[in-house]
Tab-separated table of C-alpha atoms in Angstrom:
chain	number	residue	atom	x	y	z
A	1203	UNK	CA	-95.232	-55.665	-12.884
A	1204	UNK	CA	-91.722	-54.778	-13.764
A	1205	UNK	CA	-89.162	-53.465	-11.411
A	1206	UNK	CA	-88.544	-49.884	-11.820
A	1207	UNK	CA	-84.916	-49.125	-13.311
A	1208	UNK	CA	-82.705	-46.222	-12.617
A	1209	UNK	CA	-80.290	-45.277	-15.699
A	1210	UNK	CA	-77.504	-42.761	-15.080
A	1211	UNK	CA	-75.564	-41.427	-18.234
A	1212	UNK	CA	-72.278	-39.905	-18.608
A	1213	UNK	CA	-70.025	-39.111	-21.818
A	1214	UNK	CA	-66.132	-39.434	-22.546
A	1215	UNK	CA	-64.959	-37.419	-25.215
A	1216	UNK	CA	-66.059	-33.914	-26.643
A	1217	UNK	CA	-67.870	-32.901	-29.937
A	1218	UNK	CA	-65.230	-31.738	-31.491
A	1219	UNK	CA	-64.354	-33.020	-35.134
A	1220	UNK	CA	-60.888	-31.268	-34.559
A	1221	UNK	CA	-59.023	-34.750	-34.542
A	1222	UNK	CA	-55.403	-32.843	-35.189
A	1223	UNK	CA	-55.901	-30.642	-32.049
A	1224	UNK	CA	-53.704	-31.697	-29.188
A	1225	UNK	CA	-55.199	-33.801	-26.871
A	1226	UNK	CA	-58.558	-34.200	-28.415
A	1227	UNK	CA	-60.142	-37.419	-28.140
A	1228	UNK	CA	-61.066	-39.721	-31.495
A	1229	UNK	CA	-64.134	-40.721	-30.478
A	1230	UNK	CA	-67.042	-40.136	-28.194
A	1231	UNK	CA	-68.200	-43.048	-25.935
A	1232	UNK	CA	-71.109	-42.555	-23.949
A	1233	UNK	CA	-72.066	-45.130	-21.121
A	1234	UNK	CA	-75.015	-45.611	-18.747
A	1235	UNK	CA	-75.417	-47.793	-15.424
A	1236	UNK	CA	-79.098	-49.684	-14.809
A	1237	UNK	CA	-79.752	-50.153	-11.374
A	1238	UNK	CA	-82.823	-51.946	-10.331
A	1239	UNK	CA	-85.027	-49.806	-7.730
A	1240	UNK	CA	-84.230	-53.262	-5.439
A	1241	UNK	CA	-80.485	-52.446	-5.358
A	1242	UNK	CA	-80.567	-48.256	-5.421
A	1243	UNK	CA	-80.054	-48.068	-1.671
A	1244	UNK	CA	-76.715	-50.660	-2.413
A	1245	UNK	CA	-75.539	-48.362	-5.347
A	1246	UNK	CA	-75.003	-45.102	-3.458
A	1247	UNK	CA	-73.259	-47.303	-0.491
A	1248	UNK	CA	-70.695	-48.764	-3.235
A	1249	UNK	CA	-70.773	-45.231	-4.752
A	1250	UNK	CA	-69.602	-43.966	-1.549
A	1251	UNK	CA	-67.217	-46.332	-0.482
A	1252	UNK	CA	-65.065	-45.749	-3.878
A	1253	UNK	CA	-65.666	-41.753	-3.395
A	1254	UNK	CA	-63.756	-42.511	0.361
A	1255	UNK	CA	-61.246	-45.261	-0.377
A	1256	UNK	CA	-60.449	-44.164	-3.971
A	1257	UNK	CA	-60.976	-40.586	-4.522
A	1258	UNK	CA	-60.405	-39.461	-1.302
A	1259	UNK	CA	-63.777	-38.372	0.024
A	1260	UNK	CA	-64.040	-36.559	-3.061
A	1261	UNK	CA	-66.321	-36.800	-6.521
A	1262	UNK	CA	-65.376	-39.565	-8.708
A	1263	UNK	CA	-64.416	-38.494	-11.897
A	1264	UNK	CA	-62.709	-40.457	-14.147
A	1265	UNK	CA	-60.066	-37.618	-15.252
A	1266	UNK	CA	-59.205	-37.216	-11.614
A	1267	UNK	CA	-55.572	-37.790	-10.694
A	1268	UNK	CA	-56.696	-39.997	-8.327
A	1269	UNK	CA	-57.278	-42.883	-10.282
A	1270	UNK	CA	-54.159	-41.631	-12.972
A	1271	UNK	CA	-52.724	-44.806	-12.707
A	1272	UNK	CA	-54.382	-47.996	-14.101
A	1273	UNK	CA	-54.135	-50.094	-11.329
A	1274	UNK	CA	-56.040	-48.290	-8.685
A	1275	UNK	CA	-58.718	-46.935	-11.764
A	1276	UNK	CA	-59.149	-51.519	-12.377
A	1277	UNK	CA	-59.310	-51.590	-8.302
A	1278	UNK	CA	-62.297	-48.883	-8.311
A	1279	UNK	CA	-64.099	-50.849	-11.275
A	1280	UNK	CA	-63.385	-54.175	-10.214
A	1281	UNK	CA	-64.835	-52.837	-6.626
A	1282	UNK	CA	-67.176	-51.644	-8.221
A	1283	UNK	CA	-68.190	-54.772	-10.408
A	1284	UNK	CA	-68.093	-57.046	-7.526
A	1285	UNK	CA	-70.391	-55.087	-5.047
A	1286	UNK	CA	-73.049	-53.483	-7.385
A	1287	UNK	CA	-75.679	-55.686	-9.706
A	1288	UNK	CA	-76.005	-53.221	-12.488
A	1289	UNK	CA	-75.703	-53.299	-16.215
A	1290	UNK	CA	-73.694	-50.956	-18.623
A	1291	UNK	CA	-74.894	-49.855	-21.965
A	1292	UNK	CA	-72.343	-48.126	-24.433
A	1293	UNK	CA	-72.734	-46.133	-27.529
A	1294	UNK	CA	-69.130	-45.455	-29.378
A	1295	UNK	CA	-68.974	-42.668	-31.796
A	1296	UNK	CA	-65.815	-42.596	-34.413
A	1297	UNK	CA	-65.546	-39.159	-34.952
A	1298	UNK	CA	-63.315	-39.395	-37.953
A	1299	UNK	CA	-66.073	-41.486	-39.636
A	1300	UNK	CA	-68.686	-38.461	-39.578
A	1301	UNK	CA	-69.168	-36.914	-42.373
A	1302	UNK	CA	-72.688	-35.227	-42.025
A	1303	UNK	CA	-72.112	-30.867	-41.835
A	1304	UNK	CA	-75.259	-31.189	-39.293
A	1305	UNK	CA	-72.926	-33.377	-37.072
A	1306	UNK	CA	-70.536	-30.653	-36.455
A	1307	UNK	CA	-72.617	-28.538	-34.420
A	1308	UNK	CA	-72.211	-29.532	-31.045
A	1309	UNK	CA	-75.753	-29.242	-30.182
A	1310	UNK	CA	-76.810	-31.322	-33.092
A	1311	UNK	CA	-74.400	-33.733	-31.901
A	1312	UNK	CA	-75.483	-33.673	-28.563
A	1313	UNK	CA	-79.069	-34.652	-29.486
A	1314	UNK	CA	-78.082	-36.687	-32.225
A	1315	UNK	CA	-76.380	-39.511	-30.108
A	1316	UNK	CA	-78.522	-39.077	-26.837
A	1317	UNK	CA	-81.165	-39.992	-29.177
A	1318	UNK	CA	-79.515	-42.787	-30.292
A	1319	UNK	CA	-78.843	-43.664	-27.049
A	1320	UNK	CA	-82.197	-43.352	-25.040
A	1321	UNK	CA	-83.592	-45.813	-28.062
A	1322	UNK	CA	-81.142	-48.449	-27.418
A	1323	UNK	CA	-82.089	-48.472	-23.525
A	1324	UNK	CA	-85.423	-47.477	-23.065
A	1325	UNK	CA	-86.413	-50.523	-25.721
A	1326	UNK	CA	-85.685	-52.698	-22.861
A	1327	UNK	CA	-87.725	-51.263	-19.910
A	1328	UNK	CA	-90.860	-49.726	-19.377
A	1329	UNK	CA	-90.870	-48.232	-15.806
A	1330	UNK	CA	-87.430	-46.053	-15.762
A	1331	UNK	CA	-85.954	-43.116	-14.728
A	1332	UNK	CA	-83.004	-41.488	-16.751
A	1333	UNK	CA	-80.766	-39.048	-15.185
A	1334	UNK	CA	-77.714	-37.607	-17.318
A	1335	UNK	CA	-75.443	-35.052	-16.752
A	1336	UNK	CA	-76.055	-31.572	-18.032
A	1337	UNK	CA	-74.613	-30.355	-21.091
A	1338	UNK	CA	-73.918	-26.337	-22.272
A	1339	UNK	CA	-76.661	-24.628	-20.322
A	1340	UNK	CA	-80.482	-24.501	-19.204
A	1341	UNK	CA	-81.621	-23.597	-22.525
A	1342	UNK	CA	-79.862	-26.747	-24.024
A	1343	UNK	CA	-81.418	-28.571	-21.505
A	1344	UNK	CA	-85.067	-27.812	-22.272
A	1345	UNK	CA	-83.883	-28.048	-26.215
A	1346	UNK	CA	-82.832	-31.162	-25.574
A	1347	UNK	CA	-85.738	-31.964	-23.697
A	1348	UNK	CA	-87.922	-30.849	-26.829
A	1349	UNK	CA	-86.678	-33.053	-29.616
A	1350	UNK	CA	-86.133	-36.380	-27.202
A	1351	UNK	CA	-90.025	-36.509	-26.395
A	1352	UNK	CA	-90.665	-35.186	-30.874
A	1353	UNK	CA	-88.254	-37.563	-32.288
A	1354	UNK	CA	-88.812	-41.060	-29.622
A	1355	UNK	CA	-92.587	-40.797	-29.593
A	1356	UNK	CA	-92.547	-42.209	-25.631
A	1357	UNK	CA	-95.404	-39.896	-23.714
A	1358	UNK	CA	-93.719	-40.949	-20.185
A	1359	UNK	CA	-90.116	-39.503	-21.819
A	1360	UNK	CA	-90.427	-35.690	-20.818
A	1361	UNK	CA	-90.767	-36.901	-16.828
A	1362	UNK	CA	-88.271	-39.445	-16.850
A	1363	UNK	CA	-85.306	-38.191	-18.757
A	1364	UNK	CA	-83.443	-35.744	-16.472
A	1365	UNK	CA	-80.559	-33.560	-17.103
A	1366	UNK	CA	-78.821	-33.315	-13.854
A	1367	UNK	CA	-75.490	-31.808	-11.707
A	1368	UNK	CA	-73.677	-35.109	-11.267
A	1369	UNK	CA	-72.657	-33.060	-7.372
A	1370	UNK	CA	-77.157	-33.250	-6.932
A	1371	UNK	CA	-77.390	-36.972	-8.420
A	1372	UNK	CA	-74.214	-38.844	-7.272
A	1373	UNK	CA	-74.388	-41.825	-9.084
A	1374	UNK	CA	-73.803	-40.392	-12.293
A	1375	UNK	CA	-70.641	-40.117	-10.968
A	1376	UNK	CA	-70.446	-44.419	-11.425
A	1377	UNK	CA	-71.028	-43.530	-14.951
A	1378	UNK	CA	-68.538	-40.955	-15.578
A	1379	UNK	CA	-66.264	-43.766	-14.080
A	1380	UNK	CA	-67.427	-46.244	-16.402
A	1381	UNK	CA	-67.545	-43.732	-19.605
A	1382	UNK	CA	-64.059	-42.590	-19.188
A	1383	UNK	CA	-62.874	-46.033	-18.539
A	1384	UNK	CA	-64.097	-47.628	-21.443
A	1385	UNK	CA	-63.167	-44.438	-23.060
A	1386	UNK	CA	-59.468	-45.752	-22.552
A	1387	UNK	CA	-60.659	-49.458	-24.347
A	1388	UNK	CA	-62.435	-47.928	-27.698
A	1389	UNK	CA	-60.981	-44.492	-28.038
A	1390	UNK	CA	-57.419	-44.490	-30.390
A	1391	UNK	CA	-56.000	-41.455	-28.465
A	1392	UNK	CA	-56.638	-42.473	-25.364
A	1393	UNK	CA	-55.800	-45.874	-25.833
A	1394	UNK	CA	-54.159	-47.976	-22.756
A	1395	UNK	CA	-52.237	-51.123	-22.932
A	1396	UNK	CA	-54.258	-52.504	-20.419
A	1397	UNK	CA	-57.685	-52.110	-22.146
A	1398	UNK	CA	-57.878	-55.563	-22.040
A	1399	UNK	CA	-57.769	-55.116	-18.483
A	1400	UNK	CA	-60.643	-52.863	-18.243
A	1401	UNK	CA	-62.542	-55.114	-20.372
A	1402	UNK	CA	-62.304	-58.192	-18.179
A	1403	UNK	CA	-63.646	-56.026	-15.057
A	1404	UNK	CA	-66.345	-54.960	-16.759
A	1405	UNK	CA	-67.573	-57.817	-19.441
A	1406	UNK	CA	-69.410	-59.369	-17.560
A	1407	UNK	CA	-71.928	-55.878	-16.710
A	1408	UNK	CA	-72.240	-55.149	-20.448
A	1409	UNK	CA	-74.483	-55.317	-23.337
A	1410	UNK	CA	-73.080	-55.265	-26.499
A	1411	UNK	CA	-71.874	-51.937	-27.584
A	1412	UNK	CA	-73.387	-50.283	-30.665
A	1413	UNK	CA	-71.026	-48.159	-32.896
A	1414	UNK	CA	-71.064	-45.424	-34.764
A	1415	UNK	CA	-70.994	-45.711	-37.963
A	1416	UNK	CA	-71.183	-49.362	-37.662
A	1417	UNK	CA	-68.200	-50.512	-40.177
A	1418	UNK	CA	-65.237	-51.998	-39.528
A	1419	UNK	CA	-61.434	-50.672	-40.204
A	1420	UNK	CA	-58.732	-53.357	-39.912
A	1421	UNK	CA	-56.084	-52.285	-37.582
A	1422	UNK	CA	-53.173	-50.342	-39.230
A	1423	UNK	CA	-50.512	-53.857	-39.225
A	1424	UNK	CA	-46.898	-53.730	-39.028
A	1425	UNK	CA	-44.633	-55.168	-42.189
A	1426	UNK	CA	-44.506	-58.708	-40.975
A	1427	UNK	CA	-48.228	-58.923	-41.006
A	1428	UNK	CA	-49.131	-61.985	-43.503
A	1429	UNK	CA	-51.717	-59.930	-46.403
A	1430	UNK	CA	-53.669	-63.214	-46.564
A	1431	UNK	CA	-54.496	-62.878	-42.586
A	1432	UNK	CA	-55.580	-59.068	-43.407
A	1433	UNK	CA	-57.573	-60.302	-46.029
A	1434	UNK	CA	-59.236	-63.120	-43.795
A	1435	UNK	CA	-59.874	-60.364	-40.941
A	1436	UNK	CA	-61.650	-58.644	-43.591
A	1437	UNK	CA	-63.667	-60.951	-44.810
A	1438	UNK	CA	-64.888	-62.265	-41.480
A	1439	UNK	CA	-65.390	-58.809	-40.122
A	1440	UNK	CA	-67.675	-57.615	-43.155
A	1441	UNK	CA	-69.242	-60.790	-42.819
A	1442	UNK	CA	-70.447	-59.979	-39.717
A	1443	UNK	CA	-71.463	-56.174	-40.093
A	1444	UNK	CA	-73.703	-57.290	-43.026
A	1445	UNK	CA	-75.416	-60.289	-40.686
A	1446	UNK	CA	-75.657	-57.306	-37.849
A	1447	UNK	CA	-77.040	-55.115	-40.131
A	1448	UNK	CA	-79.607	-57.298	-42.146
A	1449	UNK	CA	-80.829	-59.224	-39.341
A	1450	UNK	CA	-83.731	-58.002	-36.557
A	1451	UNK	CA	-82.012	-55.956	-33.143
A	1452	UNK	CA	-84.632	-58.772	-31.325
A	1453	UNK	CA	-82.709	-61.812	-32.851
A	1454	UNK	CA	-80.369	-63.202	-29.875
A	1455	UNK	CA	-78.413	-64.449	-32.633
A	1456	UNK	CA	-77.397	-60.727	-33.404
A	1457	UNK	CA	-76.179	-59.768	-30.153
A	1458	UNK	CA	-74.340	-62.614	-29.535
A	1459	UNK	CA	-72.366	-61.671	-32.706
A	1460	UNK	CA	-71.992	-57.925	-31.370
A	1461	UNK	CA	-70.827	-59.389	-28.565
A	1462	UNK	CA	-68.429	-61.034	-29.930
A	1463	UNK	CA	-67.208	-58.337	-32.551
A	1464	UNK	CA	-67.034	-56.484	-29.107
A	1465	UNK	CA	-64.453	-58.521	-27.757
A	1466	UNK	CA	-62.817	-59.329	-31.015
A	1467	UNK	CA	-62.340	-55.432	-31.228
A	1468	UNK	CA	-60.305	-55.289	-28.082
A	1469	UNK	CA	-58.079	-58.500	-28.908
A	1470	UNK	CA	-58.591	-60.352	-31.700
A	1471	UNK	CA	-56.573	-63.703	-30.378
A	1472	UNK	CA	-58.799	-64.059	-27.353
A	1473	UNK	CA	-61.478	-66.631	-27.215
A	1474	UNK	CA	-64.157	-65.168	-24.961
A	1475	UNK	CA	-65.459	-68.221	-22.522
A	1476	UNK	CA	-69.213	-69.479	-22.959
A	1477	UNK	CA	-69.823	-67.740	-19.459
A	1478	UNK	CA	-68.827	-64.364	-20.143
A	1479	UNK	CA	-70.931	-65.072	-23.087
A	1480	UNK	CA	-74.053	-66.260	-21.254
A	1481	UNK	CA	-73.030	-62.696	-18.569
A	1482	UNK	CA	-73.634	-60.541	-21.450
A	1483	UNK	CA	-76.594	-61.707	-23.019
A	1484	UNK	CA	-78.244	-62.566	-19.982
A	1485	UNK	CA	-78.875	-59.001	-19.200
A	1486	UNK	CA	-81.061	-58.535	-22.676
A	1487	UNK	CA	-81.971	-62.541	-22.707
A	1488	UNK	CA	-83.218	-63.161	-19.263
A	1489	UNK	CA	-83.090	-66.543	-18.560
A	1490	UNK	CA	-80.408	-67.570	-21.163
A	1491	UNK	CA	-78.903	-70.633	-21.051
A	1492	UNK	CA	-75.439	-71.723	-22.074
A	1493	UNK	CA	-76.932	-74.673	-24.353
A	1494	UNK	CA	-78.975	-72.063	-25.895
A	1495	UNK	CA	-75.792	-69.789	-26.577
A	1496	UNK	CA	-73.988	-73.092	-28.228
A	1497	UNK	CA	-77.363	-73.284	-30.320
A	1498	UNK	CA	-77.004	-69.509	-31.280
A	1499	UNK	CA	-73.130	-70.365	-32.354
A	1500	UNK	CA	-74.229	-73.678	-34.066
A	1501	UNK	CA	-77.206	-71.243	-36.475
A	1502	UNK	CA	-74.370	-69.027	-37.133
A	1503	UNK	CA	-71.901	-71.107	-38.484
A	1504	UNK	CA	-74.700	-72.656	-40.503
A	1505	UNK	CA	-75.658	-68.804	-41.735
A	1506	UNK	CA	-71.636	-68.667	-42.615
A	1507	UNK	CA	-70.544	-66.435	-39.788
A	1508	UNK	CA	-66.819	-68.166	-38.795
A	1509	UNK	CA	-67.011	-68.622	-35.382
A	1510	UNK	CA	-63.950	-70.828	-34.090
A	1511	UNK	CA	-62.988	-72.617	-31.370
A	1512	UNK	CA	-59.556	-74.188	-30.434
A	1513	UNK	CA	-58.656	-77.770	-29.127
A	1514	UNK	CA	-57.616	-77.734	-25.971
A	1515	UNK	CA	-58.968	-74.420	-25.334
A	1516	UNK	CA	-62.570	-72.931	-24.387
A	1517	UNK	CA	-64.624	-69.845	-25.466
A	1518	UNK	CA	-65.320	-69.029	-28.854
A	1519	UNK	CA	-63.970	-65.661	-30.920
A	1520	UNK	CA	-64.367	-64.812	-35.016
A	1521	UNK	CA	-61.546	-66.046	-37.261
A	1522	UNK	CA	-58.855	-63.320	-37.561
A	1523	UNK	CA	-56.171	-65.111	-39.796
A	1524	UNK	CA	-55.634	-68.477	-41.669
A	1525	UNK	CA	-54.395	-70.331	-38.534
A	1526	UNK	CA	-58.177	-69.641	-37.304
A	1527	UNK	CA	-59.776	-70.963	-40.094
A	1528	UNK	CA	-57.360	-74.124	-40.160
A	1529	UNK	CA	-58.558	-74.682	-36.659
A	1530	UNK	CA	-62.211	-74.183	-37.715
A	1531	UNK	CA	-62.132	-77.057	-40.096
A	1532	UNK	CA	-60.153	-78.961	-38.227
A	1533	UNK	CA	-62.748	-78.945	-35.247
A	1534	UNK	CA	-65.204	-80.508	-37.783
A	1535	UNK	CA	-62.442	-83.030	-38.650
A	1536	UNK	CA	-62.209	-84.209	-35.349
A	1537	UNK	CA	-65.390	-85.472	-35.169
A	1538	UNK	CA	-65.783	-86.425	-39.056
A	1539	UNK	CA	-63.539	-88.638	-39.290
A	1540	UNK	CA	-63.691	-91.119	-36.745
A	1541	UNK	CA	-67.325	-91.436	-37.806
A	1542	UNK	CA	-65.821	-92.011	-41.471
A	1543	UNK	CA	-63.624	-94.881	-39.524
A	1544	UNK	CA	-66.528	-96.334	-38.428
A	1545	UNK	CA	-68.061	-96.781	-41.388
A	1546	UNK	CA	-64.974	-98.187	-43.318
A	1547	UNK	CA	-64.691	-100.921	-40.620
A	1548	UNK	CA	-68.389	-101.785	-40.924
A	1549	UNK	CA	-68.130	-101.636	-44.914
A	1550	UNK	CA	-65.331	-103.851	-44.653
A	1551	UNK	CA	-67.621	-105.677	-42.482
A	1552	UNK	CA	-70.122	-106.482	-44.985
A	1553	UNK	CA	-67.782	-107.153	-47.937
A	1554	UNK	CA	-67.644	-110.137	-46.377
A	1555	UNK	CA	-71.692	-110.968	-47.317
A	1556	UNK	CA	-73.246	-111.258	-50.327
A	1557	UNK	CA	-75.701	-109.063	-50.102
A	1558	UNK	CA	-73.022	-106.126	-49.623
A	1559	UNK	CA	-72.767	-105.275	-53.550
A	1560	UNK	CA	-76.464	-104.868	-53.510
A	1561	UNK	CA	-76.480	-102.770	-50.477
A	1562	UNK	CA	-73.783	-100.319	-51.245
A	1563	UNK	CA	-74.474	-100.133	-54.709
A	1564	UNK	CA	-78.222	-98.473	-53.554
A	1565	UNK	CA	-78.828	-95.598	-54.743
A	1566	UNK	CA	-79.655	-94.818	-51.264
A	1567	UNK	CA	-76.113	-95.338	-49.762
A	1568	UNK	CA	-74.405	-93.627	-53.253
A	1569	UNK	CA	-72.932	-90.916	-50.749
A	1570	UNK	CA	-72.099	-93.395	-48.055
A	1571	UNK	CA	-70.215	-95.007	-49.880
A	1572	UNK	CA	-68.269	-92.037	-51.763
A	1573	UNK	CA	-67.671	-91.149	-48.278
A	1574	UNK	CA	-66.138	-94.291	-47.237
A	1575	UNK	CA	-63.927	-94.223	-50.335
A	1576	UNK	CA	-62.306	-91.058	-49.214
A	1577	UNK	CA	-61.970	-91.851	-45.309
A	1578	UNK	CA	-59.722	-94.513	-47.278
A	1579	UNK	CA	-57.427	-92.038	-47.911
A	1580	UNK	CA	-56.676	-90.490	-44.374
C-alpha cells in the first residue's frame, strides 16, 4: 500500500490585478511541501529548530524581518533542504497575463488556482492529507470546500483538504517559507539578485513548476542585445511551450522539458547538471535513472527540441542565442567527423584493390561514399 502523504500549502502574492499599486506583487506563486507520514515526526523537529535558531522562537513567516536579509532566509532553506526529505510543488500565476473578468474576483481567484493546484498534486498520490492556510473567512472556507469536491470529482477530497490557522498546523509555516521564497525567484516585483541562489537550495526538492498562462515573454534586453539571439530565444522557447502543450502530462519527456524551461527561466546561461536533473524528476519518476534522462534528451533532440550541451562543461540547458546553437552542432561534429576520417583512410584503403570501383560505386554505399567526398574537405 502506499505511504500516506501530508501536503501543506501556502501562497505569496495577493489577488489583486492592481499591478500599478505600490508594492503589489506581479504574480501569485503558490507552493506546497509533501512529507511522507515516515518523516512527519522529522518535519516538525526541523520546523522547530528554524522557528528557534532563525525566527527567534517565533512563527516562520517569510515576510518576517527576521529572515530580511538573503543570507540568513538561504541559511533557513538550505537548513531546511538538508534535514527534511520532502518535495515542493509550485503553481506561478502572471497576473498581468489574466484577462478573464471572472478572475478578478478574489474569491473566484481563490478557487480558481487552488483548483488548479490540488489537480496537479493529488494526481500523484492516493492516501493524502492537504492542509492550507485559511483564506477571507469561514464562509469562504466551506465555499471553497463546495466547488473543490464539484469541480475534482475525488469522493475522499471533502475529508482531506483542510483549511487551517498556520499557528494550529505549524508546518504550513515550511510552506509559507518556501512560497515567499520562490516568490522572490518568479515574481518581477519582488525579484532578488540572488534568485539563483534560492534556486540552487531548493532544485533539488522540486517538481517542475506549472505556469499560468503557460507562454513565454522574452526578457525586456538592453541595446547591445544581438536581435538574432532574441529571435533564437524565441524560437526555442515556443518550441518548447508547443511540445509541453501537445504532448501527455504522463510523458517523462515533458517534465524533463518543464524542468528545464524552469531553470532556463531563472538563468538562461546555466547548464543544469544531469543530477539535479535526475533530483527533480525522481520525485514524479521513481526510480529514474540518469541513462534514462540522457535517453529522454536524446528523443528530444530527435522531436527538434534544442537541447545543448558544452565541451568541457556538464549539464544540459535550451539554446538561448547563436553561440548555443554553434555549440549544438558542433557537439555532433565532434563525433562525426572522426568517424568520416575513418572512413576516408579505409576508402583510401581499398583504392588500392580492384574490386574498390565495384564496391563504392554500389548503390548500396552511394551515401558512403558522398560522405567520404565531403570529410575530404575538412
Amino acid at each position: 500500500m502506499e505511504e500516506k502523504v501530508y501536503i501543506y500549502g501556502d501562497e505569496f502574492g495577493t489577488s489583486s490585478m492592481n499591478l500599478q499599486a505600490q508594492n503589489e506583487v506581479s504574480h501569485f506563486v503558490y507552493s506546497a511541501i509533501v512529507v511522507s507520514e515516515s518523516n512527519l515526526n522529522k518535519a516538525y523537529e526541523v520546523r522547530d529548530y528554524i522557528s528557534k535558531n532563525f525566527f527567534q522562537g517565533q512563527k516562520i513567516r517569510s515576510k518576517s524581518r527576521a529572515v530580511k536579509k538573503i543570507d540568513k532566509r538561504l541559511k533557513a532553506l538550505q537548513y531546511l533542504s538538508n534535514n527534511l526529505d520532502f518535495k515542493i510543488y509550485t503553481v506561478v500565476v502572471d497576473k498581468s497575463k489574466i484577462d478573464s473578468a471572472g478572475l478578478q474576483i478574489k474569491e473566484v481567484f481563490y478557487k480558481y488556482f487552488q483548483k488548479i493546484f490540488a489537480s496537479n498534486i493529488i494526481s500523484d498520490y492516493q492516501n493524502f492529507e492537504i492542509y492550507v492556510d485559511e483564506l477571507i473567512s469561514e464562509e469562504y472556507k466551506q465555499e471553497m470546500y463546495s466547488y473543490l469536491n464539484k469541480n475534482l470529482s475525488i469522493q475522499s477530497l471533502f475529508s482531506n483538504y483542510k483549511m487551517v490557522d498556520d499557528k494550529n498546523e505549524v508546518l504550513v509555516q515550511l510552506a509559507d517559507l518556501v512560497a515567499g521564497s520562490l516568490g522572490r525567484v518568479f515574481a518581477h516585483s519582488h525579484y532578488v539578485k540572488e534568485a539563483s541562489d534560492i534556486v540552487d537550495v531548493l532544485i533539488g526538492k522540486m517538481t517542475p513548476p506549472e505556469y499560468f498562462p503557460y507562454r513565454y515573454q522574452v526578457p525586456t534586453t538592453s541595446k547591445s542585445t544581438n536581435s538574432s539571439s532574441i529571435l533564437v530565444t524565441r524560437f526555442v522557447i515556443n518550441d518548447v511551450i508547443l511540445y509541453i502543450n501537445q504532448n501527455s502530462k504522463l510523458d517523462p519527456k515533458v517534465d524533463l522539458l518543464k524542468f528545464l524551461y524552469f531553470c532556463f527561466r531563472i538563468n538562461p546561461n546555466q547548464f543544469v547538471d544531469v543530477h539535479s536533473i535526475q533530483g527533480s524528476l525522481s520525485r514524479l519518476h521513481k526510480n529514474i535513472t540518469v541513462e534514462q534522462i540522457r535517453t529522454l534528451i536524446r528523443d528530444l533532440r530527435y522531436d527538434g527540441i534544442l537541447v545543448v550541451t558544452a565541451a568541457g562543461r556538464s549539464g544540459y540547458k535550451l539554446a538561448k542565442d547563436e553561440n548555443d546553437i554553434s555549440a549544438y552542432f558542433n557537439h555532433y561534429l565532434n563525433y562525426v567527423k572522426p568517424m568520416l576520417r575513418k572512413m576516408e583512410v579505409a576508402s583510401n584503403k581499398l583504392k588500392k584493390l580492384d574490386v574498390d570501383n565495384h564496391l563504392m560505386d554500389s548503390q548500396k554505399f552511394l551515401l558512403l561514399k558522398q560522405l567520404i567526398n565531403v570529410s575530404e574537405k575538412f
